[in-house]
Amino acid sequence: MGIEERMIKEIAEHLERCELEARETEKITDGIEISVEDAYEIQRELRRRKESKGHRIIGYKIGLTSRAKMKQMGIDTPIFGFLADYFLIPDGGEIRIEELIHPKVEPEIAFLIGEDLEGPVSSPLEVLEATEMVMPAMEIIDSRYRDFRFDLPSVIADNCSSARFVISPGISPESLDLRTVGVVFEKNGRILSTSTGASVLGNPLNAVFMLVNHLSKNSEILQRGSIVLSGGLSEAVRAERGDIFKVISPIGSVSVRFV
Ligand code: OOG
Ligand code: MG
């Protein structure tokens, strides 16, 4: 027995209002018990709200897939969220900081899926075969919870802190060992971290593999044309107005500026 449908709708509406008004809130589990299943139900309601306003869902994100992120956030279970069209910022583009609460930036490796992937899949190699391109990416997360303080159900209901992301065209993953793809993450010309693909679950393919199987539990497929963010490779870093963040890697580079 989960929480009531009315409650699911109310929480989704509340979290969306916080997002759109750039207003923080306490975690939703303060005072009521919410299971992980309920939390994904709230997230699906949030997604329906976006779609009913005419937004398109253009992909997914996986979070808490690296040791660095698990340690930073204190949760060691990967989480899955959706990406709406208006989250996407063009490479070299600008993010209006007043639209967000307390944005942080993290370097990621993104996937462009070239063929429908229907789970359950049995091997990450199936993901590799269906991948058209791997791309340099940054995710801008903006938890709606005060000080990014949340537990597993709260962060899932909040669409896993999703807010914006930036990608640039990458390369075909054929003949590429994603574990060894190095990523340099810079802020205002100074290196914040260096990491490799292996930082995400040993290989970012494993994250997409988990996503496909997560979607299949709900009879959803990972559709051709979807973008997938495989998870922060290193710690997320607070952004202030004027900051320029950059990811440099052998699969390409990408940058974004906060204004
Ligand atoms: C949750 C989202 C985590 C990632 O890449 O690990 C995430 C958070 O840290 O607020 O996007
Ligand atoms: Mg992320």
XYZ file of N, CA and C and ligand atoms in Angstrom:
789
model
N 0.832 -1.209 0.000
C 0.000 0.000 0.000
C 0.870 1.264 0.000
N 0.696 2.068 -1.023
C 1.460 3.311 -1.081
C 0.611 4.466 -0.583
N 1.089 5.668 -0.812
C 0.304 6.834 -0.415
C -0.816 7.045 -1.439
N -1.794 7.853 -1.069
C -2.964 8.049 -1.938
C -2.622 8.843 -3.193
N -3.432 8.602 -4.218
C -3.228 9.278 -5.488
C -3.311 10.811 -5.346
N -4.222 11.230 -4.495
C -4.391 12.680 -4.291
C -3.086 13.296 -3.753
N -2.447 12.545 -2.856
C -1.197 12.988 -2.252
C -0.082 13.039 -3.310
N -0.077 12.052 -4.181
C 0.918 12.014 -5.253
C 0.795 13.265 -6.123
N -0.432 13.588 -6.468
C -0.690 14.775 -7.305
C -0.272 16.056 -6.582
N -0.607 16.136 -5.308
C -0.292 17.345 -4.533
C 1.217 17.557 -4.414
N 1.920 16.469 -4.162
C 3.379 16.604 -3.996
C 4.027 17.002 -5.324
N 3.571 16.365 -6.421
C 4.136 16.702 -7.736
C 3.890 18.174 -8.062
N 2.684 18.632 -7.755
C 2.340 20.029 -8.036
C 3.218 20.967 -7.202
N 3.407 20.610 -5.954
C 4.231 21.430 -5.051
C 5.675 21.500 -5.559
N 6.231 20.342 -5.921
C 7.631 20.329 -6.368
C 7.786 21.093 -7.685
N 6.781 20.986 -8.557
C 6.888 21.713 -9.825
C 6.812 23.214 -9.581
N 5.943 23.606 -8.654
C 5.843 25.038 -8.356
C 7.177 25.550 -7.815
N 7.811 24.781 -6.953
C 9.125 25.186 -6.429
C 10.128 25.340 -7.568
N 10.082 24.405 -8.513
C 10.997 24.488 -9.667
C 10.743 25.780 -10.439
N 9.486 25.998 -10.823
C 9.175 27.119 -11.713
C 9.338 28.477 -11.037
N 9.192 28.497 -9.710
C 9.338 29.763 -8.988
C 10.715 29.903 -8.356
N 11.610 28.935 -8.623
C 12.964 28.930 -8.059
C 12.927 29.132 -6.544
N 12.129 28.307 -5.894
C 11.897 28.427 -4.456
C 12.239 27.090 -3.808
N 12.952 27.134 -2.707
C 13.341 25.867 -2.071
C 12.270 25.384 -1.105
N 12.357 24.101 -0.750
C 11.368 23.509 0.155
C 12.067 22.513 1.076
N 11.331 22.092 2.091
C 11.848 21.022 2.957
C 11.655 19.701 2.239
N 12.374 18.654 2.657
C 12.180 17.389 1.958
C 10.776 16.835 2.243
N 10.248 16.153 1.226
C 8.832 15.756 1.304
C 8.586 14.627 2.284
N 9.653 13.963 2.707
C 9.481 12.856 3.651
C 9.450 13.351 5.093
N 9.592 14.678 5.296
C 9.456 15.205 6.659
C 7.987 15.072 7.036
N 7.688 14.153 7.918
C 6.302 14.027 8.371
C 5.491 12.944 7.706
N 5.874 12.471 6.506
C 5.145 11.329 5.949
C 6.104 10.295 5.363
N 5.608 9.080 5.369
C 6.442 7.987 4.865
C 6.170 7.803 3.382
N 7.206 7.898 2.576
C 7.055 7.746 1.123
C 8.052 6.692 0.658
N 7.560 5.688 -0.043
C 8.452 4.627 -0.511
C 9.112 5.044 -1.825
N 10.107 4.283 -2.230
C 10.772 4.552 -3.509
C 9.763 4.414 -4.661
N 8.869 3.432 -4.565
C 7.844 3.246 -5.610
C 6.933 4.474 -5.682
N 6.480 4.943 -4.512
C 5.647 6.158 -4.481
C 6.400 7.323 -5.112
N 7.702 7.403 -4.812
C 8.506 8.525 -5.290
C 8.574 8.512 -6.824
N 8.749 7.323 -7.417
C 8.750 7.261 -8.893
C 7.363 7.584 -9.439
N 6.324 7.275 -8.678
C 4.955 7.626 -9.111
C 4.803 9.152 -9.118
N 5.352 9.815 -8.105
C 5.307 11.291 -8.062
C 6.082 11.848 -9.264
N 7.243 11.237 -9.539
C 8.048 11.703 -10.683
C 7.271 11.537 -12.000
N 6.546 10.409 -12.131
C 5.752 10.204 -13.360
C 4.643 11.252 -13.468
N 4.082 11.632 -12.330
C 3.045 12.674 -12.337
C 3.659 14.018 -12.772
N 4.861 14.281 -12.296
C 5.587 15.505 -12.676
C 5.804 15.512 -14.192
N 6.165 14.355 -14.709
C 6.399 14.207 -16.146
C 5.102 14.440 -16.930
N 3.987 13.898 -16.434
C 2.695 14.124 -17.101
C 2.354 15.609 -17.095
N 2.689 16.294 -16.013
C 2.410 17.735 -15.942
C 3.193 18.482 -17.007
N 4.476 18.101 -17.191
C 5.305 18.747 -18.222
C 4.699 18.506 -19.596
N 4.313 17.259 -19.856
C 3.781 16.912 -21.177
C 2.454 17.629 -21.428
N 1.659 17.765 -20.381
C 0.362 18.419 -20.587
C 0.537 19.908 -20.861
N 1.723 20.457 -20.524
C 1.996 21.867 -20.840
C 2.658 22.004 -22.201
N 2.811 20.879 -22.911
C 3.377 20.941 -24.266
C 4.878 20.682 -24.328
N 5.519 20.389 -23.186
C 6.954 20.076 -23.218
C 7.151 18.654 -23.707
N 8.265 18.446 -24.375
C 8.603 17.101 -24.837
C 9.636 16.479 -23.913
N 9.551 15.162 -23.722
C 10.581 14.455 -22.954
C 11.607 13.972 -23.978
N 12.844 14.432 -23.837
C 13.842 14.134 -24.868
C 14.891 13.130 -24.392
N 14.751 12.649 -23.165
C 15.705 11.647 -22.705
C 15.627 11.445 -21.208
N 16.708 10.891 -20.680
C 16.741 10.490 -19.267
C 18.096 10.812 -18.667
N 18.123 10.815 -17.344
C 19.396 10.936 -16.637
C 19.465 9.863 -15.559
N 20.679 9.448 -15.307
C 20.926 8.531 -14.210
C 21.805 9.311 -13.239
N 21.553 9.154 -11.953
C 22.339 9.907 -10.975
C 22.906 8.987 -9.917
N 23.858 9.534 -9.182
C 24.516 8.819 -8.087
C 25.146 7.522 -8.580
N 25.879 7.650 -9.685
C 26.517 6.494 -10.316
C 28.032 6.478 -10.112
N 28.567 7.516 -9.506
C 30.024 7.501 -9.244
C 30.266 7.575 -7.741
N 31.412 7.074 -7.334
C 31.774 7.113 -5.915
C 31.785 8.561 -5.422
N 32.288 9.457 -6.290
C 32.374 10.871 -5.900
C 30.992 11.430 -5.572
N 30.009 11.126 -6.404
C 28.661 11.646 -6.186
C 27.965 10.948 -5.017
N 28.162 9.634 -4.908
C 27.528 8.913 -3.795
C 28.019 9.476 -2.471
N 29.329 9.749 -2.425
C 29.922 10.264 -1.201
C 29.423 11.687 -0.935
N 29.372 12.498 -1.992
C 28.946 13.888 -1.822
C 27.506 13.957 -1.306
N 26.624 13.085 -1.796
C 25.210 13.174 -1.461
C 24.773 12.192 -0.367
N 25.655 11.247 -0.013
C 25.323 10.323 1.076
C 24.280 9.271 0.711
N 24.119 8.971 -0.575
C 23.186 7.921 -1.024
C 23.937 7.062 -2.034
N 23.831 5.715 -1.881
C 24.626 4.890 -2.796
C 23.768 4.013 -3.715
N 22.567 4.491 -4.033
C 21.695 3.788 -4.982
C 21.533 4.653 -6.223
N 21.807 4.129 -7.424
C 21.564 4.939 -8.625
C 20.085 5.323 -8.749
N 19.834 6.506 -9.293
C 18.471 7.029 -9.432
C 18.241 7.443 -10.882
N 16.982 7.476 -11.310
C 16.654 7.731 -12.715
C 15.657 8.873 -12.806
N 15.895 9.787 -13.749
C 14.972 10.903 -13.952
C 14.761 11.142 -15.437
N 13.893 12.095 -15.769
C 13.643 12.405 -17.187
C 14.225 13.771 -17.550
N 14.441 13.975 -18.848
C 14.936 15.256 -19.351
C 13.857 15.877 -20.239
N 13.400 17.066 -19.886
C 12.411 17.766 -20.717
C 13.159 18.669 -21.695
N 12.486 19.000 -22.806
C 13.152 19.783 -23.865
C 13.753 21.096 -23.358
N 13.064 21.771 -22.434
C 13.574 23.094 -22.033
C 14.769 23.019 -21.083
N 15.164 21.813 -20.683
C 16.380 21.661 -19.854
C 17.644 21.861 -20.701
N 17.498 21.640 -22.019
C 18.668 21.620 -22.917
C 19.163 23.024 -23.242
N 20.437 23.253 -22.997
C 21.093 24.540 -23.280
C 22.111 24.281 -24.396
N 22.159 25.144 -25.431
C 23.131 24.881 -26.499
C 24.575 25.015 -26.011
N 25.466 24.298 -26.638
C 26.890 24.386 -26.292
C 27.341 25.841 -26.398
N 28.037 26.327 -25.374
C 28.498 27.712 -25.363
C 27.392 28.681 -24.947
N 26.248 28.144 -24.586
C 25.092 28.974 -24.252
C 25.119 29.521 -22.834
N 24.026 30.206 -22.495
C 23.945 30.880 -21.201
C 22.813 30.311 -20.353
N 23.050 30.315 -19.067
C 22.020 29.889 -18.120
C 21.691 31.084 -17.232
N 20.425 31.418 -17.158
C 20.008 32.549 -16.324
C 19.884 32.060 -14.888
N 20.802 32.551 -14.075
C 20.916 32.027 -12.724
C 19.670 32.318 -11.882
N 18.969 33.405 -12.217
C 17.788 33.720 -11.390
C 16.641 32.743 -11.619
N 16.736 31.931 -12.664
C 15.692 30.919 -12.885
C 15.894 29.692 -11.996
N 17.048 29.647 -11.313
C 17.375 28.453 -10.526
C 17.565 28.830 -9.053
N 17.588 27.816 -8.187
C 17.658 28.067 -6.747
C 19.117 28.167 -6.269
N 19.873 27.096 -6.486
C 21.272 27.020 -6.021
C 22.009 26.025 -6.918
N 22.130 26.377 -8.222
C 22.627 25.402 -9.198
C 24.055 24.922 -8.946
N 24.252 23.637 -9.249
C 25.590 23.043 -9.230
C 25.818 22.412 -10.593
N 27.093 22.313 -10.980
C 27.442 21.768 -12.289
C 28.297 20.520 -12.106
N 28.050 19.515 -12.950
C 28.859 18.288 -12.882
C 29.169 17.796 -14.297
N 30.396 17.261 -14.498
C 30.781 16.751 -15.815
C 30.199 15.355 -16.011
N 29.733 15.091 -17.224
C 29.133 13.781 -17.503
C 29.476 13.338 -18.929
N 29.238 12.060 -19.173
C 29.287 11.525 -20.535
C 27.844 11.220 -20.929
N 27.420 11.762 -22.077
C 26.036 11.561 -22.513
C 25.999 10.620 -23.706
N 24.828 10.004 -23.890
C 24.632 9.057 -24.991
C 23.511 9.560 -25.885
N 23.681 9.366 -27.191
C 22.565 9.552 -28.124
C 22.209 8.155 -28.617
N 20.970 7.757 -28.339
C 20.540 6.397 -28.660
C 20.045 6.349 -30.109
N 20.592 5.431 -30.881
C 20.283 5.364 -32.313
C 19.194 4.359 -32.678
N 18.920 3.416 -31.780
C 17.883 2.404 -32.051
C 17.082 2.189 -30.785
N 15.783 1.912 -30.951
C 14.942 1.625 -29.779
C 15.581 0.518 -28.946
N 15.612 0.710 -27.645
C 16.158 -0.319 -26.749
C 15.055 -0.782 -25.819
N 14.638 -2.002 -26.002
C 13.555 -2.530 -25.194
C 14.118 -3.503 -24.168
N 13.863 -3.217 -22.901
C 14.366 -4.096 -21.860
C 13.413 -5.221 -21.568
N 13.763 -6.180 -20.737
C 15.081 -6.211 -20.115
C 16.187 -6.622 -21.091
N 17.304 -5.930 -21.003
C 18.469 -6.312 -21.800
C 19.412 -7.089 -20.884
N 20.195 -7.969 -21.488
C 21.015 -8.832 -20.645
C 22.464 -8.392 -20.564
N 22.876 -7.465 -21.435
C 24.281 -7.068 -21.399
C 24.456 -5.611 -21.835
N 25.393 -4.911 -21.197
C 25.681 -3.528 -21.603
C 26.129 -3.442 -23.072
N 26.558 -4.563 -23.633
C 26.968 -4.549 -25.051
C 25.799 -4.211 -25.961
N 24.583 -4.598 -25.525
C 23.395 -4.251 -26.321
C 23.211 -2.732 -26.357
N 23.565 -2.091 -25.244
C 23.478 -0.629 -25.182
C 24.499 -0.023 -26.148
N 25.702 -0.578 -26.140
C 26.760 -0.078 -27.018
C 26.318 -0.154 -28.484
N 25.723 -1.283 -28.843
C 25.293 -1.467 -30.231
C 24.209 -0.482 -30.642
N 23.377 -0.077 -29.676
C 22.274 0.835 -29.997
C 22.687 2.310 -29.879
N 23.928 2.563 -29.476
C 24.371 3.953 -29.261
C 24.919 4.566 -30.540
N 24.348 5.717 -30.892
C 24.824 6.396 -32.106
C 26.049 7.249 -31.804
N 26.008 7.915 -30.650
C 27.086 8.839 -30.332
C 27.276 8.938 -28.819
N 28.520 9.096 -28.394
C 28.763 9.482 -27.000
C 29.243 10.930 -27.026
N 28.751 11.712 -26.076
C 28.939 13.159 -26.145
C 29.450 13.740 -24.828
N 30.295 14.774 -24.913
C 30.705 15.464 -23.685
C 29.496 16.244 -23.155
N 29.323 16.263 -21.855
C 28.128 16.890 -21.290
C 28.399 17.505 -19.927
N 27.539 18.441 -19.550
C 27.511 18.911 -18.165
C 26.052 18.930 -17.754
N 25.821 18.465 -16.537
C 24.471 18.592 -16.010
C 24.459 19.705 -14.975
N 23.407 20.531 -15.018
C 23.213 21.568 -14.006
C 22.078 21.052 -13.121
N 22.429 20.660 -11.902
C 21.410 20.148 -10.987
C 20.985 21.265 -10.043
N 19.756 21.200 -9.597
C 19.206 22.260 -8.744
C 18.119 21.654 -7.864
N 18.564 20.884 -6.892
C 17.611 20.260 -5.978
C 16.648 21.319 -5.448
N 15.403 20.967 -5.392
C 14.425 21.899 -4.838
C 14.478 21.887 -3.311
N 15.284 21.026 -2.736
C 15.354 20.926 -1.274
C 16.454 21.825 -0.702
N 16.132 22.409 0.421
C 17.066 23.293 1.107
C 18.431 22.622 1.269
N 19.481 23.340 0.854
C 20.867 22.869 0.983
C 21.119 21.502 0.339
N 20.322 21.153 -0.670
C 20.495 19.843 -1.322
C 20.389 18.725 -0.292
N 19.599 18.934 0.751
C 19.461 17.885 1.770
C 18.237 17.037 1.507
N 18.488 15.768 1.146
C 17.368 14.894 0.801
C 17.699 13.451 1.126
N 16.670 12.605 1.051
C 16.872 11.156 1.150
C 16.456 10.562 -0.191
N 16.549 9.257 -0.320
C 16.308 8.615 -1.616
C 14.915 8.923 -2.196
N 13.817 8.710 -1.454
C 12.505 9.018 -2.059
C 12.353 10.503 -2.418
N 12.865 11.381 -1.568
C 12.703 12.819 -1.842
C 13.387 13.220 -3.144
N 14.598 12.736 -3.369
C 15.335 13.155 -4.574
C 14.699 12.547 -5.823
N 14.192 11.332 -5.728
C 13.542 10.693 -6.883
C 12.275 11.477 -7.257
N 11.463 11.822 -6.256
C 10.226 12.574 -6.519
C 10.532 13.904 -7.174
N 11.673 14.488 -6.830
C 12.098 15.793 -7.353
C 12.822 15.626 -8.700
N 12.490 14.587 -9.430
C 13.126 14.291 -10.724
C 14.649 14.345 -10.621
N 15.161 13.861 -9.511
C 16.616 13.700 -9.328
C 17.384 15.004 -9.522
N 16.806 16.090 -9.025
C 17.451 17.419 -9.049
C 17.660 17.982 -10.455
N 17.081 17.363 -11.467
C 17.288 17.817 -12.850
C 16.873 19.268 -13.028
N 17.674 20.007 -13.799
C 17.302 21.397 -14.079
C 17.698 21.788 -15.513
N 18.960 21.670 -15.849
C 19.435 22.011 -17.193
C 20.543 21.034 -17.564
N 20.896 20.985 -18.844
C 22.092 20.235 -19.253
C 22.581 20.783 -20.570
N 23.856 20.546 -20.816
C 24.454 21.033 -22.054
C 25.289 19.900 -22.644
N 25.151 19.717 -23.953
C 25.893 18.653 -24.646
C 26.473 19.240 -25.922
N 27.436 18.573 -26.502
C 27.843 18.935 -27.860
C 28.065 17.644 -28.622
N 27.996 17.707 -29.972
C 28.131 16.478 -30.740
C 29.417 15.760 -30.354
N 29.328 14.457 -30.195
C 30.496 13.676 -29.809
C 30.938 12.803 -30.956
N 31.225 11.552 -30.640
C 31.698 10.624 -31.668
C 31.021 9.263 -31.495
N 31.143 8.438 -32.523
C 30.601 7.085 -32.432
C 31.412 6.296 -31.401
N 30.747 5.479 -30.595
C 31.484 4.756 -29.551
C 32.231 3.534 -30.075
N 32.008 3.195 -31.324
C 32.714 2.044 -31.903
C 34.212 2.215 -31.672
N 34.881 1.188 -31.403
C 36.328 1.185 -31.209
C 36.791 2.153 -30.119
N 35.872 2.450 -29.170
C 36.233 3.333 -28.061
C 36.050 2.538 -26.769
N 37.034 2.563 -25.892
C 36.848 1.961 -24.573
C 36.422 3.095 -23.646
N 35.135 3.143 -23.341
C 34.608 4.288 -22.574
C 35.218 4.417 -21.189
N 35.746 3.306 -20.672
C 36.372 3.367 -19.350
C 37.571 4.308 -19.328
N 38.226 4.414 -20.467
C 39.482 5.180 -20.506
C 39.324 6.583 -21.095
N 38.080 6.973 -21.360
C 37.874 8.337 -21.867
C 38.067 9.329 -20.717
N 39.055 10.167 -20.837
C 39.367 11.133 -19.778
C 38.533 12.396 -19.911
N 38.163 12.965 -18.765
C 37.355 14.181 -18.771
C 37.999 15.220 -17.838
N 38.309 16.387 -18.412
C 38.837 17.502 -17.621
C 37.677 18.470 -17.403
N 37.463 18.850 -16.140
C 36.340 19.726 -15.792
C 36.915 21.037 -15.272
N 36.558 22.143 -15.924
C 37.132 23.444 -15.567
C 36.072 24.467 -15.184
N 36.455 25.344 -14.287
C 35.629 26.520 -13.991
C 36.511 27.752 -14.148
N 36.094 28.666 -14.975
C 36.843 29.900 -15.227
C 38.322 29.631 -15.528
N 38.562 28.613 -16.340
C 39.922 28.323 -16.790
C 40.773 27.526 -15.806
N 40.242 27.200 -14.659
C 41.003 26.398 -13.674
C 40.398 25.006 -13.565
N 41.283 24.013 -13.463
C 40.796 22.640 -13.387
C 40.165 22.365 -12.021
N 38.935 21.847 -12.056
C 38.251 21.457 -10.817
C 38.472 19.980 -10.530
N 38.435 19.146 -11.600
C 38.620 17.707 -11.416
C 39.026 17.069 -12.732
N 39.646 15.911 -12.609
C 39.885 15.069 -13.784
C 39.323 13.694 -13.438
N 38.759 13.031 -14.423
C 38.158 11.715 -14.168
C 38.195 10.933 -15.475
N 37.778 9.677 -15.414
C 37.626 8.914 -16.658
C 36.262 8.233 -16.640
N 35.857 7.716 -17.787
C 34.569 7.035 -17.897
C 34.376 5.976 -16.829
N 35.459 5.333 -16.439
C 35.360 4.260 -15.432
C 34.831 4.761 -14.087
N 34.871 6.087 -13.867
C 34.354 6.636 -12.602
C 32.868 6.344 -12.444
N 32.149 6.184 -13.571
C 30.712 5.885 -13.507
C 30.508 4.369 -13.602
N 30.245 3.750 -12.479
C 29.928 2.308 -12.406
C 30.896 1.417 -13.186
N 32.156 1.822 -13.253
C 33.155 1.026 -13.969
C 33.146 1.286 -15.467
N 31.975 1.697 -15.978
C 31.816 2.014 -17.399
C 30.441 2.675 -17.546
N 30.362 3.853 -18.143
C 29.053 4.525 -18.225
C 27.994 3.704 -18.970
N 28.427 2.730 -19.757
C 27.458 1.835 -20.411
C 26.609 1.118 -19.364
N 27.220 0.815 -18.211
C 26.491 0.115 -17.151
C 25.323 0.951 -16.636
N 25.504 2.272 -16.626
C 24.431 3.153 -16.139
C 23.250 3.118 -17.119
N 23.552 3.177 -18.414
C 22.471 3.163 -19.417
C 21.776 1.799 -19.418
N 22.561 0.767 -19.232
C 22.033 -0.593 -19.111
C 21.010 -0.667 -17.961
N 21.383 -0.088 -16.811
C 20.456 -0.080 -15.671
C 19.198 0.724 -15.975
N 19.381 1.825 -16.702
C 18.222 2.656 -17.074
C 17.234 1.859 -17.929
N 17.742 1.142 -18.922
C 16.857 0.382 -19.825
C 16.047 -0.623 -19.007
N 16.698 -1.267 -18.064
C 15.994 -2.264 -17.258
C 15.041 -1.615 -16.249
N 15.405 -0.441 -15.784
C 14.485 0.319 -14.913
C 13.222 0.688 -15.699
N 13.388 1.205 -16.918
C 12.232 1.608 -17.731
C 11.344 0.408 -18.043
N 11.980 -0.733 -18.281
C 11.208 -1.902 -18.706
C 10.280 -2.405 -17.594
N 10.639 -2.103 -16.332
C 9.761 -2.517 -15.226
C 8.400 -1.848 -15.359
N 8.391 -0.720 -16.082
C 7.149 0.024 -16.273
C 6.680 -0.050 -17.724
N 7.175 -1.092 -18.418
C 6.855 -1.319 -19.836
C 7.206 -0.145 -20.736
N 8.262 0.585 -20.370
C 8.697 1.690 -21.227
C 9.963 1.282 -21.944
N 10.165 1.813 -23.147
C 11.404 1.507 -23.849
C 12.249 2.780 -23.965
N 13.544 2.594 -24.145
C 14.423 3.740 -24.370
C 14.393 3.990 -25.879
N 13.716 5.080 -26.250
C 13.459 5.299 -27.676
C 14.642 5.871 -28.426
N 14.728 5.481 -29.664
C 15.693 6.025 -30.610
C 15.586 7.551 -30.590
N 16.741 8.211 -30.574
C 16.746 9.672 -30.541
C 16.849 10.225 -29.123
N 16.722 9.354 -28.110
C 16.811 9.822 -26.722
C 18.243 10.221 -26.374
N 18.331 11.207 -25.503
C 19.623 11.606 -24.928
C 19.659 11.019 -23.520
N 20.793 10.468 -23.125
C 20.902 9.929 -21.768
C 22.154 10.501 -21.097
N 21.962 11.095 -19.925
C 23.102 11.538 -19.108
C 23.431 10.400 -18.160
N 24.687 9.945 -18.175
C 25.015 8.713 -17.444
C 25.422 8.935 -15.991
N 25.550 10.215 -15.576
C 25.838 10.480 -14.166
C 27.126 11.274 -13.970
N 27.136 12.083 -12.930
C 28.297 12.927 -12.642
C 29.547 12.078 -12.420
N 30.625 12.468 -13.093
C 31.895 11.737 -12.978
C 32.653 12.160 -11.730
N 32.430 13.413 -11.333
C 33.098 13.925 -10.137
C 32.108 14.828 -9.409
N 32.526 15.384 -8.289
C 31.614 16.188 -7.461
C 30.996 17.346 -8.222
N 29.751 17.640 -7.892
C 29.079 18.809 -8.462
C 29.593 20.060 -7.757
N 29.701 21.172 -8.511
C 30.293 22.398 -7.992
C 29.310 23.565 -8.150
N 29.156 24.367 -7.109
C 28.242 25.511 -7.100
C 28.590 26.507 -8.196
N 27.589 27.037 -8.854
C 27.792 28.040 -9.903
C 27.322 29.401 -9.402
N 28.072 30.436 -9.773
C 27.684 31.812 -9.458
C 27.569 32.568 -10.776
N 26.901 33.709 -10.733
C 26.756 34.517 -11.942
C 28.149 34.868 -12.488
N 28.329 34.699 -13.797
C 29.609 35.032 -14.438
C 30.514 33.824 -14.643
N 30.248 32.740 -13.936
C 31.112 31.550 -14.062
C 30.975 30.900 -15.443
N 32.125 30.450 -15.956
C 32.135 29.666 -17.195
C 32.653 28.277 -16.848
N 31.874 27.274 -17.158
C 32.263 25.870 -16.915
C 32.549 25.209 -18.247
N 33.524 24.300 -18.209
C 33.917 23.636 -19.448
C 34.295 22.183 -19.184
N 33.941 21.318 -20.123
C 34.404 19.928 -20.106
C 35.255 19.719 -21.346
N 36.435 19.148 -21.160
C 37.340 18.881 -22.278
C 37.640 17.386 -22.260
N 37.484 16.740 -23.411
C 37.729 15.290 -23.455
C 38.015 14.862 -24.888
N 38.523 13.650 -25.064
C 38.797 13.208 -26.441
C 37.532 13.018 -27.283
N 36.349 12.977 -26.633
C 35.130 12.848 -27.434
C 34.549 14.211 -27.785
N 35.181 15.299 -27.306
C 34.738 16.655 -27.631
C 34.754 17.542 -26.399
N 34.410 18.811 -26.585
C 34.318 19.693 -25.414
C 32.983 20.431 -25.448
N 32.669 21.007 -24.289
C 31.387 21.690 -24.169
C 31.529 22.755 -23.086
N 30.855 23.896 -23.280
C 30.963 24.939 -22.254
C 29.618 25.625 -22.037
N 29.536 26.291 -20.895
C 28.300 27.002 -20.538
C 28.651 28.154 -19.609
N 27.840 29.234 -19.693
C 28.119 30.401 -18.853
C 26.868 30.786 -18.062
N 27.085 31.167 -16.820
C 25.957 31.608 -15.972
C 25.845 33.124 -16.024
N 24.655 33.601 -16.331
C 24.472 35.061 -16.432
C 23.358 35.515 -15.503
C 21.057 14.205 -7.271
C 21.322 14.067 -8.732
C 22.609 13.311 -8.989
C 24.330 12.670 -10.731
O 24.778 12.807 -11.878
O 24.883 11.964 -9.888
C 23.097 13.403 -10.375
C 21.867 15.332 -6.657
O 23.073 15.153 -6.462
O 21.274 16.369 -6.361
O 22.564 14.050 -11.249
Mg 23.904 14.294 -13.000
